[in-house]
């Protein structure tokens, strides 16, 4: 019976191969199912039959597809191989943007280049040899620290210090600071026995006293406990005024009368300060002069050891030549002492005047020293003006006969003195 079944299956397969149009028809499939019904499943021979049927069906399907493609003229696209990605053509790269170089040579001629003629120069700014070290060098010194301000003490602390630890002063200086007389005049008053300290007559100007603690009498009058503060003035001295206090109307001190009246009203109970000039200017000389009541300051500025120079501007008649400058620079005798200027310079005249001018710088500034130097050269002086003392120049906005009030630190800094 198995052989009959096998023959039937072979017949069906042959029929399918003979008529491809009906190979996939329902009758063919039903016949195939009917045929397979009779095949036993567990048998080993059935597996061979099934494989034989599958092979015959594949053969029939391939023959039918070839006949159908030829009958309907259908073309199929070629299959793509798997595992190979499509290779796209790369787009052309854009051309580089070239910047032309215009270079100037040593002769000043310009040339056109598509590239830099010396590309090594472009790398020099970025080389490590040209880069500055931004880090702090070990050898660099630390900036100096700002000076710490002195602590401020209360009024009670200052009063306690003044009462117990205030340094004593010489009696002659105390009288001069109180405005009794000049330093020499105060010493003469002490020598005459007109001064008493704590009830005893004192004839020694070097006696150390404390104005706040000691009781001082002058001709029976009590010396005030409060001393006037130190005052400093810069005055533009006019012609015709003297530097001494002999004639009040023509003294330079009379130019400060208005200021002193206001000062006395503001400082009630404080004695009026005794003012005097630092150095002197003759009657015919104008310019800068300093007025103060500080004797130590005046002595330090006027003394030659301070090294402060004085500058004068002299207007002369006639024409100044090189011989005149040479004679002035050689110096002359003043009061038996050879005086030589620091410098002599011929400067241009003022716009409104036709007189020649000389700038002369001297060290000591003895009595009429500048006038002797100019007259020794055969020149006649028309006017003489002092414009500088040390590093302190006469302010341009300070009118003739006017004064300027200065502090102790300010005037010492301008003069170049140590405070």
Tab-separated table of C-alpha atoms in Angstrom, residues 56-66:
chain	number	residue	atom	x	y	z
A	56	UNK	CA	9.485	18.151	-6.155
A	57	UNK	CA	7.408	21.167	-5.121
A	58	UNK	CA	10.448	23.447	-5.193
A	59	UNK	CA	11.327	22.164	-8.628
A	60	UNK	CA	7.783	22.769	-9.824
A	61	UNK	CA	7.723	26.282	-8.346
A	62	UNK	CA	10.974	27.222	-9.991
A	63	UNK	CA	9.808	25.957	-13.355
A	64	UNK	CA	6.537	27.837	-12.999
A	65	UNK	CA	8.303	31.086	-12.081
A	66	UNK	CA	10.559	30.840	-15.089
